[in-house]
CSV table of C-alpha atoms in Angstrom, one decimal:
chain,number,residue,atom,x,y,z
F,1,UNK,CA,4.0,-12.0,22.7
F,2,UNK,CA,3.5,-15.4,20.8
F,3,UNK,CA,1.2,-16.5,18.9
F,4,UNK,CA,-0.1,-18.7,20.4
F,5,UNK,CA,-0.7,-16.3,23.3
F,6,UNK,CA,-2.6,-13.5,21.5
F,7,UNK,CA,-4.9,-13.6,18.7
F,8,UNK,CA,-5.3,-11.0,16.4
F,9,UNK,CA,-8.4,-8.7,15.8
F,10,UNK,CA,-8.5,-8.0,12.3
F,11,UNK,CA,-11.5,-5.9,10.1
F,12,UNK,CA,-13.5,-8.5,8.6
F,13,UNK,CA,-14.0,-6.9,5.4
F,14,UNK,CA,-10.7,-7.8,3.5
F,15,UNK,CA,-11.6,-9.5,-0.3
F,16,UNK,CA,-15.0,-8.8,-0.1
F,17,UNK,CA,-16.8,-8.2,-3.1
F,18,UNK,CA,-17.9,-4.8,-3.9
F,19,UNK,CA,-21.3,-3.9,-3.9
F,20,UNK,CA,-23.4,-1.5,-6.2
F,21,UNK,CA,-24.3,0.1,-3.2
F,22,UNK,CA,-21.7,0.5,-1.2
F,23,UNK,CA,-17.7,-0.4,-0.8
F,24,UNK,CA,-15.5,0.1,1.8
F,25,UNK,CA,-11.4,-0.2,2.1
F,26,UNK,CA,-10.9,-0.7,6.0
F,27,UNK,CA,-7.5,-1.3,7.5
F,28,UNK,CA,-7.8,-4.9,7.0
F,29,UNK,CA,-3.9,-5.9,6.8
F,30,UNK,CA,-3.0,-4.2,10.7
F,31,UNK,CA,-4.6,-5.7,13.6
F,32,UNK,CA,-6.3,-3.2,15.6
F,33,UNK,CA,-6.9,-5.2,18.6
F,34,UNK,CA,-5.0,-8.4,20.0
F,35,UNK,CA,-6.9,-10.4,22.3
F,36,UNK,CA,-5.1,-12.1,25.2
F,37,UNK,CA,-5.4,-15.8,26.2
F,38,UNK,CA,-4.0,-17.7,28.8
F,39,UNK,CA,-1.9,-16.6,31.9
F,40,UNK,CA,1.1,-15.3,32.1
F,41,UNK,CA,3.4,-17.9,33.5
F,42,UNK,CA,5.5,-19.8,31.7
F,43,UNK,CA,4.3,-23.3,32.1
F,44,UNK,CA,7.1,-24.8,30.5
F,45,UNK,CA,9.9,-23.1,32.8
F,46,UNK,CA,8.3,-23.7,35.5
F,47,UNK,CA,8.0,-27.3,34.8
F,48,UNK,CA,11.6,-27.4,34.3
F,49,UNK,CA,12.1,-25.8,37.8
F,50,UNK,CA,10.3,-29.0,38.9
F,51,UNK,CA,12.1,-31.3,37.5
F,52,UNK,CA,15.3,-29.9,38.8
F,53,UNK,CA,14.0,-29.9,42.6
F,54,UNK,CA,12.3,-33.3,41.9
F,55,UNK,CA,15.6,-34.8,40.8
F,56,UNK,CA,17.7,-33.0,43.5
F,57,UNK,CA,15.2,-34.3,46.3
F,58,UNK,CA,15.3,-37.6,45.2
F,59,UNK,CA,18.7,-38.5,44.1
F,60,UNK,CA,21.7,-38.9,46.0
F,61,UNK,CA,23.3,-36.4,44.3
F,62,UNK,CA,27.2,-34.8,45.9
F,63,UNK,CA,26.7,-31.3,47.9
F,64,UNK,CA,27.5,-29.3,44.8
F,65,UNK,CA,25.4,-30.9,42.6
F,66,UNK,CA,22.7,-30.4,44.8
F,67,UNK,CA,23.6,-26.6,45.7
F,68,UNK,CA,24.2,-25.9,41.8
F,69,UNK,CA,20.2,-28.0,41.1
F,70,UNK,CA,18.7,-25.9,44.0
F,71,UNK,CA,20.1,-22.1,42.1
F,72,UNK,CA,18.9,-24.0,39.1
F,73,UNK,CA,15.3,-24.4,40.6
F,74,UNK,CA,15.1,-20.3,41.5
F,75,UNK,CA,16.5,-19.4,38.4
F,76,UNK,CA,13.7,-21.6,36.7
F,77,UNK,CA,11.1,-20.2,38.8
F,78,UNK,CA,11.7,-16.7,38.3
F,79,UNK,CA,11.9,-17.5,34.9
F,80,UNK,CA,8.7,-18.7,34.5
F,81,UNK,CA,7.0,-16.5,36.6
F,82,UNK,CA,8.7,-13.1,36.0
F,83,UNK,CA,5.7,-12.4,33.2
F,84,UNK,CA,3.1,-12.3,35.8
F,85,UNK,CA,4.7,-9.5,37.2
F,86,UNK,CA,6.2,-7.3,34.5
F,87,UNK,CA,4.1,-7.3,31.5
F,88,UNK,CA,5.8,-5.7,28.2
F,89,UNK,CA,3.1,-3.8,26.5
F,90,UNK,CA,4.7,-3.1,22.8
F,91,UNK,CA,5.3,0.6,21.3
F,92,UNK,CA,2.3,2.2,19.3
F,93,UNK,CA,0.0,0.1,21.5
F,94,UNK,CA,-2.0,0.5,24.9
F,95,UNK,CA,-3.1,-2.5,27.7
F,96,UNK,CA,-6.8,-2.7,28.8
F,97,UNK,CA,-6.2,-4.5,32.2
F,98,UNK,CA,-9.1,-6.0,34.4
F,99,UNK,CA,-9.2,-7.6,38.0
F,100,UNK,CA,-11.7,-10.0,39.2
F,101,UNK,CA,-13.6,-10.0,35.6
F,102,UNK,CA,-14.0,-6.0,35.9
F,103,UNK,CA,-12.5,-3.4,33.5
F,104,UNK,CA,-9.5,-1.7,35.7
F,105,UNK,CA,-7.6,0.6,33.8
F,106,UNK,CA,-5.9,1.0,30.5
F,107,UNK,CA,-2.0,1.6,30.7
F,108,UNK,CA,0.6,2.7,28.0
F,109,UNK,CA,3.9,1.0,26.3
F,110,UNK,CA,6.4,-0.2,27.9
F,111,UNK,CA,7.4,-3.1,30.9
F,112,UNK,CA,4.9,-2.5,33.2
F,113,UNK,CA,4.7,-3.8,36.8
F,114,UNK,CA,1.3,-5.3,37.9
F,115,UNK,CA,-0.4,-7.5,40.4
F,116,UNK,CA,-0.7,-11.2,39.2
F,117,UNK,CA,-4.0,-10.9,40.4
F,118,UNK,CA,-4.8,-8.3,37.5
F,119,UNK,CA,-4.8,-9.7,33.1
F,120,UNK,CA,-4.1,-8.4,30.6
F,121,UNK,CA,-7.3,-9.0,28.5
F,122,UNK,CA,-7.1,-6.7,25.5
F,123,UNK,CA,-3.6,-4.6,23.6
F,124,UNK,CA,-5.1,-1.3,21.6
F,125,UNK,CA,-3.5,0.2,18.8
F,126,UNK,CA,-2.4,3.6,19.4
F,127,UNK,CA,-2.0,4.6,16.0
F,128,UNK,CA,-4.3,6.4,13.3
F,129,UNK,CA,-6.4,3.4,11.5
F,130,UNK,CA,-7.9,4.3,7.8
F,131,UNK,CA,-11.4,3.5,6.8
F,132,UNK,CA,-12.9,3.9,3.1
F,133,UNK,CA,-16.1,4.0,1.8
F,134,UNK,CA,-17.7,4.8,-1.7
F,135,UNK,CA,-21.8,6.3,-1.4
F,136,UNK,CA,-23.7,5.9,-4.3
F,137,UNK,CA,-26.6,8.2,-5.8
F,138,UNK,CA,-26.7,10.8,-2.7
F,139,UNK,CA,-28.9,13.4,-3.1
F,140,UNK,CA,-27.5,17.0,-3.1
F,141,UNK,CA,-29.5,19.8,-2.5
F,142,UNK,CA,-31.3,20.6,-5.5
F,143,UNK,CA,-31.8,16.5,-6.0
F,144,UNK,CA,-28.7,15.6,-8.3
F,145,UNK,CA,-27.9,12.0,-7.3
F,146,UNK,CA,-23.8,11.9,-7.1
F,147,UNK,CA,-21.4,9.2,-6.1
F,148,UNK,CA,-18.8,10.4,-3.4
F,149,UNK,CA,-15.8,8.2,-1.9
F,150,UNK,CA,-14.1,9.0,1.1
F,151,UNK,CA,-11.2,8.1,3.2
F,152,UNK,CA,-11.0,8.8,7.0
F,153,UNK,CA,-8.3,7.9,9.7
F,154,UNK,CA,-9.4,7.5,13.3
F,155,UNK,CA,-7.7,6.8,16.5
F,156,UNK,CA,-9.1,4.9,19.6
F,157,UNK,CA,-8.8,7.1,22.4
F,158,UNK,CA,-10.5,5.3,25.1
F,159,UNK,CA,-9.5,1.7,24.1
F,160,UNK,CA,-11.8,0.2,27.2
F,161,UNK,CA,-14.9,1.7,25.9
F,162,UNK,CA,-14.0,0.5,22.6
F,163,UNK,CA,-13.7,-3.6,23.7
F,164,UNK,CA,-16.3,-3.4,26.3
F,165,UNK,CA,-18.6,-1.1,23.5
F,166,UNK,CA,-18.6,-3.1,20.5
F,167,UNK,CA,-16.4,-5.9,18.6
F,168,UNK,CA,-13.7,-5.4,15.3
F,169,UNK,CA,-16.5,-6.9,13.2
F,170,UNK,CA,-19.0,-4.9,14.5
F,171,UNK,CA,-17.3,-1.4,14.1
F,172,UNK,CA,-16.7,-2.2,10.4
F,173,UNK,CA,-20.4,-2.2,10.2
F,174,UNK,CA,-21.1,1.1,12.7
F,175,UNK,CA,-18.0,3.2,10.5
F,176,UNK,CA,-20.2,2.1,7.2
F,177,UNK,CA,-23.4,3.1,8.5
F,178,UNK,CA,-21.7,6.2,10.3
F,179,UNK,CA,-19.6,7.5,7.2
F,180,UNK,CA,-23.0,6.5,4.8
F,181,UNK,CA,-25.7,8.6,6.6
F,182,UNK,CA,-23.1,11.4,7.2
F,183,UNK,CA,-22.1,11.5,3.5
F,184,UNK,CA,-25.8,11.8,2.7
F,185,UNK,CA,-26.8,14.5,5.5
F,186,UNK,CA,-23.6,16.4,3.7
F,187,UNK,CA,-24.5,16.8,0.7
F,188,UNK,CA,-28.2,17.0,1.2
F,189,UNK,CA,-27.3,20.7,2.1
F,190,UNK,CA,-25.0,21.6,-0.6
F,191,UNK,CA,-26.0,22.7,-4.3
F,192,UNK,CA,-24.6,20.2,-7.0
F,193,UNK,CA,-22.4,23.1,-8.2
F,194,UNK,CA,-21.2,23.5,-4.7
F,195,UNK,CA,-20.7,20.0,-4.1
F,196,UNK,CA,-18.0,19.7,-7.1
F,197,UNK,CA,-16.1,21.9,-5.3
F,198,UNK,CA,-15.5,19.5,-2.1
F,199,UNK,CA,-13.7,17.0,-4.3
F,200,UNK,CA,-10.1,16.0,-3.2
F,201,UNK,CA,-10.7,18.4,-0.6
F,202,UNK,CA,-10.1,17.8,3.5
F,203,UNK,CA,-13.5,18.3,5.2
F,204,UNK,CA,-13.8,19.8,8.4
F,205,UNK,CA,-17.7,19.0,8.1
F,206,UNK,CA,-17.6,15.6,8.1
F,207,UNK,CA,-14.8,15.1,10.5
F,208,UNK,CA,-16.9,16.3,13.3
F,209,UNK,CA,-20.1,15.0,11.9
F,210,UNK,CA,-18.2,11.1,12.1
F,211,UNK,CA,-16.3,12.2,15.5
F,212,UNK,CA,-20.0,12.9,16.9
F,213,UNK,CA,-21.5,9.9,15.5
F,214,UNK,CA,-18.6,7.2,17.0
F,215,UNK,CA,-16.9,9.2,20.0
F,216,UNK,CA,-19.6,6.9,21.9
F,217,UNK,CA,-16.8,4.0,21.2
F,218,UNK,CA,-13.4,6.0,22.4
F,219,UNK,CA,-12.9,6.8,18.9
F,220,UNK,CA,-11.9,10.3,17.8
F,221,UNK,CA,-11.7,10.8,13.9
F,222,UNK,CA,-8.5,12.5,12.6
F,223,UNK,CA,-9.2,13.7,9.1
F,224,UNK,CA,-11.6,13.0,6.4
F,225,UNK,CA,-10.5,13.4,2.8
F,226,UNK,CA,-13.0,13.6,-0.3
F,227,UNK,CA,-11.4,11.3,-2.6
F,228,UNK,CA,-13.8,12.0,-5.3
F,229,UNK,CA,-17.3,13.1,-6.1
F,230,UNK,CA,-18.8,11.6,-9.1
F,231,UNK,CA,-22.2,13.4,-10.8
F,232,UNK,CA,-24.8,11.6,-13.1
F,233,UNK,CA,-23.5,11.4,-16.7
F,234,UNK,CA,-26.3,13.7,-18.1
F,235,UNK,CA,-26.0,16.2,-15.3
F,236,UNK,CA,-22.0,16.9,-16.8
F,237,UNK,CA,-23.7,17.0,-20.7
F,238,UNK,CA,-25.9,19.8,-19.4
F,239,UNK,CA,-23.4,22.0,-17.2
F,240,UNK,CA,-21.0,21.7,-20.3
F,241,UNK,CA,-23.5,22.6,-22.8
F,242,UNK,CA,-24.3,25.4,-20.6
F,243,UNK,CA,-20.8,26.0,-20.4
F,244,UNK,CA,-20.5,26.4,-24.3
F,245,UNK,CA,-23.9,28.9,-24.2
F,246,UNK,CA,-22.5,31.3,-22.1
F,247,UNK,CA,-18.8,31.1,-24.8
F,248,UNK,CA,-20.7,31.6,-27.6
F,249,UNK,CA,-22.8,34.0,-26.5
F,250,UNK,CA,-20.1,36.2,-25.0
């Protein structure tokens, strides 16, 4: 599709400045959602096709001329109206379609053969979409206050829930708050020795913590990867002074 037929739904987040509270990396450079305008005939072929019959109606043109205009005129025609029929739907992407202003059904990649009376109103990205975020001064078990960043890939499963359910800009907001409050319920169980364990660690916790809190939009969450889990300066100073007890007592 042209440009000027779809329009591209982009995370909003990209050059932000970063907070001291929070910061996020979404997948701001891929478009996760193109929204479609316009129909689906050609309105320049078709006007062409016009032309042609206009001029072959009128003007005394010889029997072939006239023959070769008229061929000319289908051609045109089917030209320009050939989209509203077979609708290519790109790889790596799926088609929410709607008839009568009502969601219809969502169909897969490829050329795919529809009524005209039925748009196109939304292409989906099939493919995994990453989404980062850095939590500052969460609370671990026995009340350390560490910094954690994470970085998880989802996939939008039900792509009409997920237009009908929110927008783009919206689910930046819900995967912030969502990845935030799990984060926090996380490591509000764990001991801040335990917790320095989970760094650069996969976690199977907070996969299904995130897939629970935004399955509600079609989204399923892939992985979750601790990038890193950051403890107060003077928490480090006392588990290595501990650290050097226990040597020199030994």
């Amino acid at each position: 599709p042209s440009p000027s037929t779809w329009t591209s739904w982009k995370s909003p987040c990209a050059g932000r400045p970063r907070s001291s509270r929070a910061r996020t990396r979404p997948a701001a450079t891929r478009s996760w959602v193109l929204i479609r305008q316009g129909g689906r005939f050609s309105a320049g072929l078709l006007l062409i096709a016009a032309g042609i019959a206009a001029g072959v109606v009128l003007a005394p043109l010889p029997p072939l001329l006239t023959v070769a205009g008229l061929v000319a005129t289908v051609a045109f025609l089917v030209a320009g109206s050939a989209r509203a029929v077979l609708v290519p739907i790109p790889e790596g992407t799926k088609a929410v379609l709607a008839e009568r202003g009502k969601f219809l059904k969502v169909t897969g990649p490829g050329i795919q053969r529809v009524s005209p009376t039925v748009v196109v109103t939304h292409i989906v990205t099939s493919r995994e979409i990453p989404f980062g975020t850095f939590v500052r001064g969460a609370p671990t078990a026995d009340d350390v206050r560490i910094d954690a960043e994470i970085l998880f890939t989802f996939r939008i499963d039900e792509p009409g829930r997920f237009v009908y359910n929110t927008t783009a800009p919206d689910f930046d907001a819900v995967c912030l708050g969502a990845a935030q409050t799990v984060v926090r319920e996380v490591t509000r169980t764990l001991r801040s020795e335990q917790i320095l364990d989970v760094a650069g660690t996969e976690s199977e916790v907070l996969r299904e913590a995130l897939t629970a809190r935004l399955g509600r939009y079609g989204v399923a969450v892939v992985r979750v990867d601790v990038v890193r889990i950051d403890p107060p300066a003077d928490f480090l100073a006392t588990r290595e002074a501990r650290r050097l007890a226990v040597l020199r007592t030994s």
